[in-house]
mmCIF file of C-alpha atoms in Angstrom:
data_model
loop_
_atom_site.group_PDB
_atom_site.id
_atom_site.type_symbol
_atom_site.label_atom_id
_atom_site.label_comp_id
_atom_site.label_asym_id
_atom_site.label_seq_id
_atom_site.Cartn_x
_atom_site.Cartn_y
_atom_site.Cartn_z
ATOM 1 C CA UNK A 6 -0.102 0.042 0.034
ATOM 2 C CA UNK A 7 2.816 2.497 0.831
ATOM 3 C CA UNK A 8 4.723 1.525 -2.294
ATOM 4 C CA UNK A 9 1.382 2.269 -4.339
ATOM 5 C CA UNK A 10 0.957 5.461 -2.537
ATOM 6 C CA UNK A 11 4.374 6.489 -3.041
ATOM 7 C CA UNK A 12 3.753 6.055 -6.834
ATOM 8 C CA UNK A 13 0.724 7.904 -7.025
ATOM 9 C CA UNK A 14 2.112 10.824 -5.321
ATOM 10 C CA UNK A 15 5.169 10.701 -7.867
ATOM 11 C CA UNK A 16 3.011 10.743 -10.861
ATOM 12 C CA UNK A 17 0.869 13.550 -9.700
ATOM 13 C CA UNK A 18 3.983 15.644 -8.946
ATOM 14 C CA UNK A 19 5.397 14.988 -12.405
ATOM 15 C CA UNK A 20 1.759 16.016 -13.948
ATOM 16 C CA UNK A 21 2.172 19.234 -11.894
ATOM 17 C CA UNK A 22 -1.269 18.526 -10.266
ATOM 18 C CA UNK A 23 -0.764 16.453 -7.195
ATOM 19 C CA UNK A 24 -2.032 17.080 -3.583
ATOM 20 C CA UNK A 25 0.426 18.386 -1.188
ATOM 21 C CA UNK A 26 1.724 15.303 0.836
ATOM 22 C CA UNK A 27 2.449 16.736 4.110
ATOM 23 C CA UNK A 28 -1.183 17.718 4.223
ATOM 24 C CA UNK A 29 -0.410 21.414 4.386
ATOM 25 C CA UNK A 30 0.096 24.341 1.863
ATOM 26 C CA UNK A 31 -1.821 25.895 -0.711
ATOM 27 C CA UNK A 32 -3.367 24.632 -4.194
ATOM 28 C CA UNK A 33 -4.572 27.186 -6.919
ATOM 29 C CA UNK A 34 -3.908 30.009 -4.409
ATOM 30 C CA UNK A 35 -6.006 28.887 -1.738
ATOM 31 C CA UNK A 36 -5.610 27.088 1.700
ATOM 32 C CA UNK A 37 -6.789 23.743 1.911
ATOM 33 C CA UNK A 38 -7.944 22.115 5.081
ATOM 34 C CA UNK A 39 -5.257 20.534 6.996
ATOM 35 C CA UNK A 40 -5.250 17.023 5.981
ATOM 36 C CA UNK A 41 -6.160 14.268 8.743
ATOM 37 C CA UNK A 42 -7.436 16.697 10.722
ATOM 38 C CA UNK A 43 -10.513 16.222 13.108
ATOM 39 C CA UNK A 44 -13.703 17.633 11.256
ATOM 40 C CA UNK A 45 -16.751 18.784 13.302
ATOM 41 C CA UNK A 46 -19.713 18.214 10.431
ATOM 42 C CA UNK A 47 -22.147 20.731 11.572
ATOM 43 C CA UNK A 48 -25.250 20.979 8.932
ATOM 44 C CA UNK A 49 -27.679 20.281 11.215
ATOM 45 C CA UNK A 50 -27.192 23.397 13.272
ATOM 46 C CA UNK A 51 -24.179 25.073 14.672
ATOM 47 C CA UNK A 52 -22.865 24.676 18.200
ATOM 48 C CA UNK A 53 -19.647 25.025 19.833
ATOM 49 C CA UNK A 54 -17.199 22.533 18.250
ATOM 50 C CA UNK A 55 -15.291 19.921 20.162
ATOM 51 C CA UNK A 56 -11.836 21.329 21.593
ATOM 52 C CA UNK A 57 -10.028 19.193 19.308
ATOM 53 C CA UNK A 58 -11.638 19.782 16.061
ATOM 54 C CA UNK A 59 -9.745 21.814 13.568
ATOM 55 C CA UNK A 60 -12.056 21.835 10.879
ATOM 56 C CA UNK A 61 -15.826 22.944 11.085
ATOM 57 C CA UNK A 62 -18.316 22.227 8.430
ATOM 58 C CA UNK A 63 -21.445 24.598 8.685
ATOM 59 C CA UNK A 64 -24.080 25.867 6.434
ATOM 60 C CA UNK A 65 -23.905 28.727 4.568
ATOM 61 C CA UNK A 66 -26.668 30.631 6.686
ATOM 62 C CA UNK A 67 -24.278 29.992 9.504
ATOM 63 C CA UNK A 68 -21.200 32.080 10.783
ATOM 64 C CA UNK A 69 -17.897 30.184 10.807
ATOM 65 C CA UNK A 70 -16.748 28.800 14.148
ATOM 66 C CA UNK A 71 -13.986 31.277 15.254
ATOM 67 C CA UNK A 72 -10.288 29.997 15.176
ATOM 68 C CA UNK A 73 -10.942 27.037 13.106
ATOM 69 C CA UNK A 74 -10.605 26.292 9.599
ATOM 70 C CA UNK A 75 -14.396 26.987 8.058
ATOM 71 C CA UNK A 76 -16.263 25.128 5.330
ATOM 72 C CA UNK A 77 -19.242 26.546 4.122
ATOM 73 C CA UNK A 78 -21.910 24.217 2.873
ATOM 74 C CA UNK A 79 -23.686 25.401 -0.148
ATOM 75 C CA UNK A 80 -26.818 23.173 -1.899
ATOM 76 C CA UNK A 81 -25.222 24.159 -5.264
ATOM 77 C CA UNK A 82 -26.708 21.787 -7.762
ATOM 78 C CA UNK A 83 -30.385 21.495 -6.191
ATOM 79 C CA UNK A 84 -32.486 24.099 -4.639
ATOM 80 C CA UNK A 85 -31.803 24.721 -0.940
ATOM 81 C CA UNK A 86 -34.846 23.392 1.151
ATOM 82 C CA UNK A 87 -37.349 26.327 1.760
ATOM 83 C CA UNK A 88 -36.554 28.205 -1.615
ATOM 84 C CA UNK A 89 -38.215 26.375 -4.423
ATOM 85 C CA UNK A 90 -41.075 28.906 -4.402
ATOM 86 C CA UNK A 91 -38.656 31.793 -5.063
ATOM 87 C CA UNK A 92 -36.702 29.808 -7.824
ATOM 88 C CA UNK A 93 -40.223 29.110 -9.565
ATOM 89 C CA UNK A 94 -41.351 32.682 -9.292
ATOM 90 C CA UNK A 95 -37.830 34.138 -10.302
ATOM 91 C CA UNK A 96 -35.900 31.516 -12.236
ATOM 92 C CA UNK A 97 -38.391 28.918 -13.426
ATOM 93 C CA UNK A 98 -36.643 28.366 -16.584
ATOM 94 C CA UNK A 99 -33.318 27.251 -14.755
ATOM 95 C CA UNK A 100 -35.313 24.221 -12.866
ATOM 96 C CA UNK A 101 -35.036 21.027 -14.718
ATOM 97 C CA UNK A 102 -38.294 19.724 -15.639
ATOM 98 C CA UNK A 103 -39.177 16.385 -17.635
ATOM 99 C CA UNK A 104 -42.508 16.835 -19.850
ATOM 100 C CA UNK A 105 -43.561 20.057 -17.745
ATOM 101 C CA UNK A 106 -42.903 18.234 -14.342
ATOM 102 C CA UNK A 107 -40.277 19.458 -11.973
ATOM 103 C CA UNK A 108 -37.340 17.040 -11.862
ATOM 104 C CA UNK A 109 -36.903 16.658 -7.929
ATOM 105 C CA UNK A 110 -34.389 14.473 -5.285
ATOM 106 C CA UNK A 111 -36.205 11.499 -4.728
ATOM 107 C CA UNK A 112 -34.703 11.553 -1.183
ATOM 108 C CA UNK A 113 -35.252 15.099 -0.830
ATOM 109 C CA UNK A 114 -38.731 15.918 -2.611
ATOM 110 C CA UNK A 115 -38.408 19.905 -2.011
ATOM 111 C CA UNK A 116 -34.988 19.974 -3.610
ATOM 112 C CA UNK A 117 -35.467 20.656 -7.382
ATOM 113 C CA UNK A 118 -32.608 19.818 -9.586
ATOM 114 C CA UNK A 119 -31.021 22.844 -11.262
ATOM 115 C CA UNK A 120 -30.838 22.729 -15.089
ATOM 116 C CA UNK A 121 -27.199 22.643 -15.960
ATOM 117 C CA UNK A 122 -27.604 21.342 -19.602
ATOM 118 C CA UNK A 123 -26.644 24.390 -21.494
ATOM 119 C CA UNK A 124 -23.958 26.965 -21.227
ATOM 120 C CA UNK A 125 -26.314 29.799 -20.756
ATOM 121 C CA UNK A 126 -27.980 28.218 -18.013
ATOM 122 C CA UNK A 127 -24.493 27.294 -16.396
ATOM 123 C CA UNK A 128 -23.441 30.865 -16.645
ATOM 124 C CA UNK A 129 -26.940 32.290 -15.087
ATOM 125 C CA UNK A 130 -26.754 29.479 -12.337
ATOM 126 C CA UNK A 131 -23.217 30.576 -11.535
ATOM 127 C CA UNK A 132 -24.334 34.343 -11.058
ATOM 128 C CA UNK A 133 -27.154 32.802 -8.444
ATOM 129 C CA UNK A 134 -25.094 30.383 -6.703
ATOM 130 C CA UNK A 135 -22.201 32.934 -6.650
ATOM 131 C CA UNK A 136 -23.897 34.938 -4.353
ATOM 132 C CA UNK A 137 -23.735 32.179 -1.756
ATOM 133 C CA UNK A 138 -20.145 31.691 -2.510
ATOM 134 C CA UNK A 139 -19.732 35.453 -1.735
ATOM 135 C CA UNK A 140 -21.685 35.029 1.439
ATOM 136 C CA UNK A 141 -19.152 32.410 2.514
ATOM 137 C CA UNK A 142 -16.104 34.396 1.818
ATOM 138 C CA UNK A 143 -17.485 37.686 3.552
ATOM 139 C CA UNK A 144 -18.424 35.556 6.587
ATOM 140 C CA UNK A 145 -14.865 34.355 6.863
ATOM 141 C CA UNK A 146 -15.098 30.973 5.679
ATOM 142 C CA UNK A 147 -11.920 29.268 4.226
ATOM 143 C CA UNK A 148 -13.736 26.900 1.672
ATOM 144 C CA UNK A 149 -17.008 25.677 0.349
ATOM 145 C CA UNK A 150 -18.568 22.670 -0.037
ATOM 146 C CA UNK A 151 -20.989 22.490 -3.438
ATOM 147 C CA UNK A 152 -23.252 19.815 -2.499
ATOM 148 C CA UNK A 153 -25.051 17.515 -5.123
ATOM 149 C CA UNK A 154 -22.362 17.399 -8.028
ATOM 150 C CA UNK A 155 -23.980 14.087 -8.609
ATOM 151 C CA UNK A 156 -27.537 15.467 -9.430
ATOM 152 C CA UNK A 157 -27.047 14.179 -13.092
ATOM 153 C CA UNK A 158 -27.743 10.742 -11.663
ATOM 154 C CA UNK A 159 -31.322 11.610 -10.466
ATOM 155 C CA UNK A 160 -31.946 13.689 -13.528
ATOM 156 C CA UNK A 161 -33.944 11.232 -15.650
ATOM 157 C CA UNK A 162 -31.011 11.020 -18.327
ATOM 158 C CA UNK A 163 -31.645 14.718 -18.955
ATOM 159 C CA UNK A 164 -28.046 15.871 -17.346
ATOM 160 C CA UNK A 165 -25.018 14.321 -17.778
ATOM 161 C CA UNK A 166 -21.350 14.441 -15.944
ATOM 162 C CA UNK A 167 -20.211 16.880 -18.423
ATOM 163 C CA UNK A 168 -22.877 19.318 -17.684
ATOM 164 C CA UNK A 169 -22.234 19.172 -13.757
ATOM 165 C CA UNK A 170 -18.408 19.278 -14.356
ATOM 166 C CA UNK A 171 -18.779 22.222 -16.493
ATOM 167 C CA UNK A 172 -20.713 23.968 -13.937
ATOM 168 C CA UNK A 173 -18.451 23.006 -11.078
ATOM 169 C CA UNK A 174 -15.774 24.628 -13.192
ATOM 170 C CA UNK A 175 -17.549 27.724 -13.052
ATOM 171 C CA UNK A 176 -18.069 27.795 -9.303
ATOM 172 C CA UNK A 177 -14.671 26.752 -8.668
ATOM 173 C CA UNK A 178 -13.250 29.811 -10.793
ATOM 174 C CA UNK A 179 -15.564 32.031 -8.597
ATOM 175 C CA UNK A 180 -14.303 30.456 -5.328
ATOM 176 C CA UNK A 181 -10.731 30.664 -6.262
ATOM 177 C CA UNK A 182 -11.394 34.310 -7.227
ATOM 178 C CA UNK A 183 -12.944 34.597 -3.589
ATOM 179 C CA UNK A 184 -9.865 33.143 -1.874
ATOM 180 C CA UNK A 185 -11.915 30.123 -0.983
ATOM 181 C CA UNK A 186 -10.755 26.519 -1.579
ATOM 182 C CA UNK A 187 -13.522 24.093 -2.886
ATOM 183 C CA UNK A 188 -14.327 20.613 -2.589
ATOM 184 C CA UNK A 189 -15.518 17.713 -4.560
ATOM 185 C CA UNK A 190 -18.704 16.563 -2.701
ATOM 186 C CA UNK A 191 -19.345 12.541 -3.501
ATOM 187 C CA UNK A 192 -19.312 11.777 -7.095
ATOM 188 C CA UNK A 193 -16.611 9.087 -7.222
ATOM 189 C CA UNK A 194 -17.367 7.943 -10.551
ATOM 190 C CA UNK A 195 -15.695 11.469 -12.110
ATOM 191 C CA UNK A 196 -12.207 9.936 -11.460
ATOM 192 C CA UNK A 197 -9.543 12.719 -11.911
ATOM 193 C CA UNK A 198 -12.112 15.017 -13.924
ATOM 194 C CA UNK A 199 -13.075 16.945 -10.570
ATOM 195 C CA UNK A 200 -9.515 17.900 -10.047
ATOM 196 C CA UNK A 201 -8.325 18.187 -13.618
ATOM 197 C CA UNK A 202 -11.596 19.614 -15.493
ATOM 198 C CA UNK A 203 -13.465 21.204 -12.751
ATOM 199 C CA UNK A 204 -10.342 22.210 -10.766
ATOM 200 C CA UNK A 205 -11.566 21.440 -7.212
ATOM 201 C CA UNK A 206 -9.114 21.268 -4.410
ATOM 202 C CA UNK A 207 -10.147 18.493 -2.001
ATOM 203 C CA UNK A 208 -12.703 15.830 -1.660
ATOM 204 C CA UNK A 209 -15.639 15.326 1.102
ATOM 205 C CA UNK A 210 -17.068 11.714 0.767
ATOM 206 C CA UNK A 211 -19.808 10.396 2.258
ATOM 207 C CA UNK A 212 -20.200 6.729 3.306
ATOM 208 C CA UNK A 213 -17.189 5.661 0.758
ATOM 209 C CA UNK A 214 -16.269 2.758 3.051
ATOM 210 C CA UNK A 215 -19.645 1.380 2.966
ATOM 211 C CA UNK A 216 -19.565 1.538 -1.069
ATOM 212 C CA UNK A 217 -15.992 0.595 -1.452
ATOM 213 C CA UNK A 218 -15.581 3.793 -3.285
ATOM 214 C CA UNK A 219 -12.779 5.673 -0.923
ATOM 215 C CA UNK A 220 -9.572 5.001 -3.289
ATOM 216 C CA UNK A 221 -11.417 6.895 -5.985
ATOM 217 C CA UNK A 222 -10.880 9.981 -3.847
ATOM 218 C CA UNK A 223 -7.611 9.484 -2.302
ATOM 219 C CA UNK A 224 -5.931 8.492 -5.461
ATOM 220 C CA UNK A 225 -7.108 11.810 -7.201
ATOM 221 C CA UNK A 226 -6.744 14.300 -3.864
ATOM 222 C CA UNK A 227 -4.144 12.361 -1.591
ATOM 223 C CA UNK A 228 -4.568 13.063 1.846
ATOM 224 C CA UNK A 229 -7.033 15.944 1.132
ATOM 225 C CA UNK A 230 -10.070 13.876 1.664
ATOM 226 C CA UNK A 231 -12.823 14.246 4.479
ATOM 227 C CA UNK A 232 -14.516 10.902 4.856
ATOM 228 C CA UNK A 233 -18.052 10.878 6.473
ATOM 229 C CA UNK A 234 -19.699 7.597 7.617
ATOM 230 C CA UNK A 235 -22.976 7.391 9.074
ATOM 231 C CA UNK A 236 -24.394 5.468 12.315
ATOM 232 C CA UNK A 237 -27.466 3.943 10.423
ATOM 233 C CA UNK A 238 -25.148 1.842 8.607
ATOM 234 C CA UNK A 239 -23.608 0.390 11.738
ATOM 235 C CA UNK A 240 -20.002 1.113 13.183
ATOM 236 C CA UNK A 241 -18.323 -1.392 11.190
ATOM 237 C CA UNK A 242 -17.491 0.432 8.249
ATOM 238 C CA UNK A 243 -16.357 3.467 10.550
ATOM 239 C CA UNK A 244 -13.850 1.135 12.203
ATOM 240 C CA UNK A 245 -12.834 -0.105 9.103
ATOM 241 C CA UNK A 246 -12.125 3.017 7.523
ATOM 242 C CA UNK A 247 -10.078 4.110 10.759
ATOM 243 C CA UNK A 248 -7.999 0.934 10.175
ATOM 244 C CA UNK A 249 -7.428 1.646 6.549
ATOM 245 C CA UNK A 250 -6.857 5.244 6.524
ATOM 246 C CA UNK A 251 -7.250 6.951 9.528
ATOM 247 C CA UNK A 252 -4.009 7.852 10.116
ATOM 248 C CA UNK A 253 -3.768 9.854 6.534
ATOM 249 C CA UNK A 254 -7.294 11.284 5.722
ATOM 250 C CA UNK A 255 -9.970 12.790 8.038
ATOM 251 C CA UNK A 256 -12.686 10.260 9.004
ATOM 252 C CA UNK A 257 -15.698 10.753 10.842
ATOM 253 C CA UNK A 258 -18.774 9.137 12.335
ATOM 254 C CA UNK A 259 -21.804 11.410 12.216
ATOM 255 C CA UNK A 260 -25.607 10.587 12.854
ATOM 256 C CA UNK A 261 -27.667 10.613 9.605
ATOM 257 C CA UNK A 262 -29.550 13.942 10.544
ATOM 258 C CA UNK A 263 -26.052 15.613 11.605
ATOM 259 C CA UNK A 264 -28.202 17.106 14.879
ATOM 260 C CA UNK A 265 -26.305 19.622 16.849
ATOM 261 C CA UNK A 266 -24.636 18.522 20.173
ATOM 262 C CA UNK A 267 -26.784 17.655 22.997
ATOM 263 C CA UNK A 268 -29.608 16.795 20.414
ATOM 264 C CA UNK A 269 -31.438 13.293 20.671
ATOM 265 C CA UNK A 270 -29.601 11.024 18.182
ATOM 266 C CA UNK A 271 -26.466 13.245 18.409
ATOM 267 C CA UNK A 272 -23.288 11.001 17.263
ATOM 268 C CA UNK A 273 -19.623 12.817 16.625
ATOM 269 C CA UNK A 274 -16.642 10.543 16.607
ATOM 270 C CA UNK A 275 -13.228 10.439 15.254
ATOM 271 C CA UNK A 276 -10.676 7.802 14.383
#
């Protein structure tokens, strides 16, 4: 494994696009999250982070945690919960529809997919989503987590990976202009295209141990991977992830609803 890891890093460095091997440093002029750091995933509501958490991920509507590396969550490829009416009133032409019916996420039916299928749509969407990126930067976050990059897989074949990669590239360009690092959220099937085509800087991977996908991220981003496993899958995957990668990348266990500390069901653990 170490010999393979060394070969991957060497090839990436020779190509001029490898991740920083010691876990520190910059990429595309932005500061990356410290590799292997403890990460507090606070999407269900902000709360004072654990004293040993170096990275705190919060929603775009929240403020970053003081004195921590802050990652700002933005639902970039689907509508944010509670905003669908606004989109329908103001930008209905940018929502994906199939025979006149909105295409929504089957797991989150109040989230409609954004239509990234044309260059004009992507440019218009980048302006709208770009205001969220600006909010992240102005609030003091260091990076952004644009969620639902894989929305094409739920699009009834109306979108494809190239559409979403092209939109992600626009978001990455804007993020870098604002001084923000930007994550690839899930979508392991992209291979190195997230890094090389969309110019994303690091990865946030959900349940990659459960689905045997973690190498798809570490092969591309090296140590700059944040892995989140969930309690409703049991604890075996988390234990296996810690044994396999816990000394190199950030691995954490969270309850599925990512509720705040003190709420019923709260779980937040690290290797």
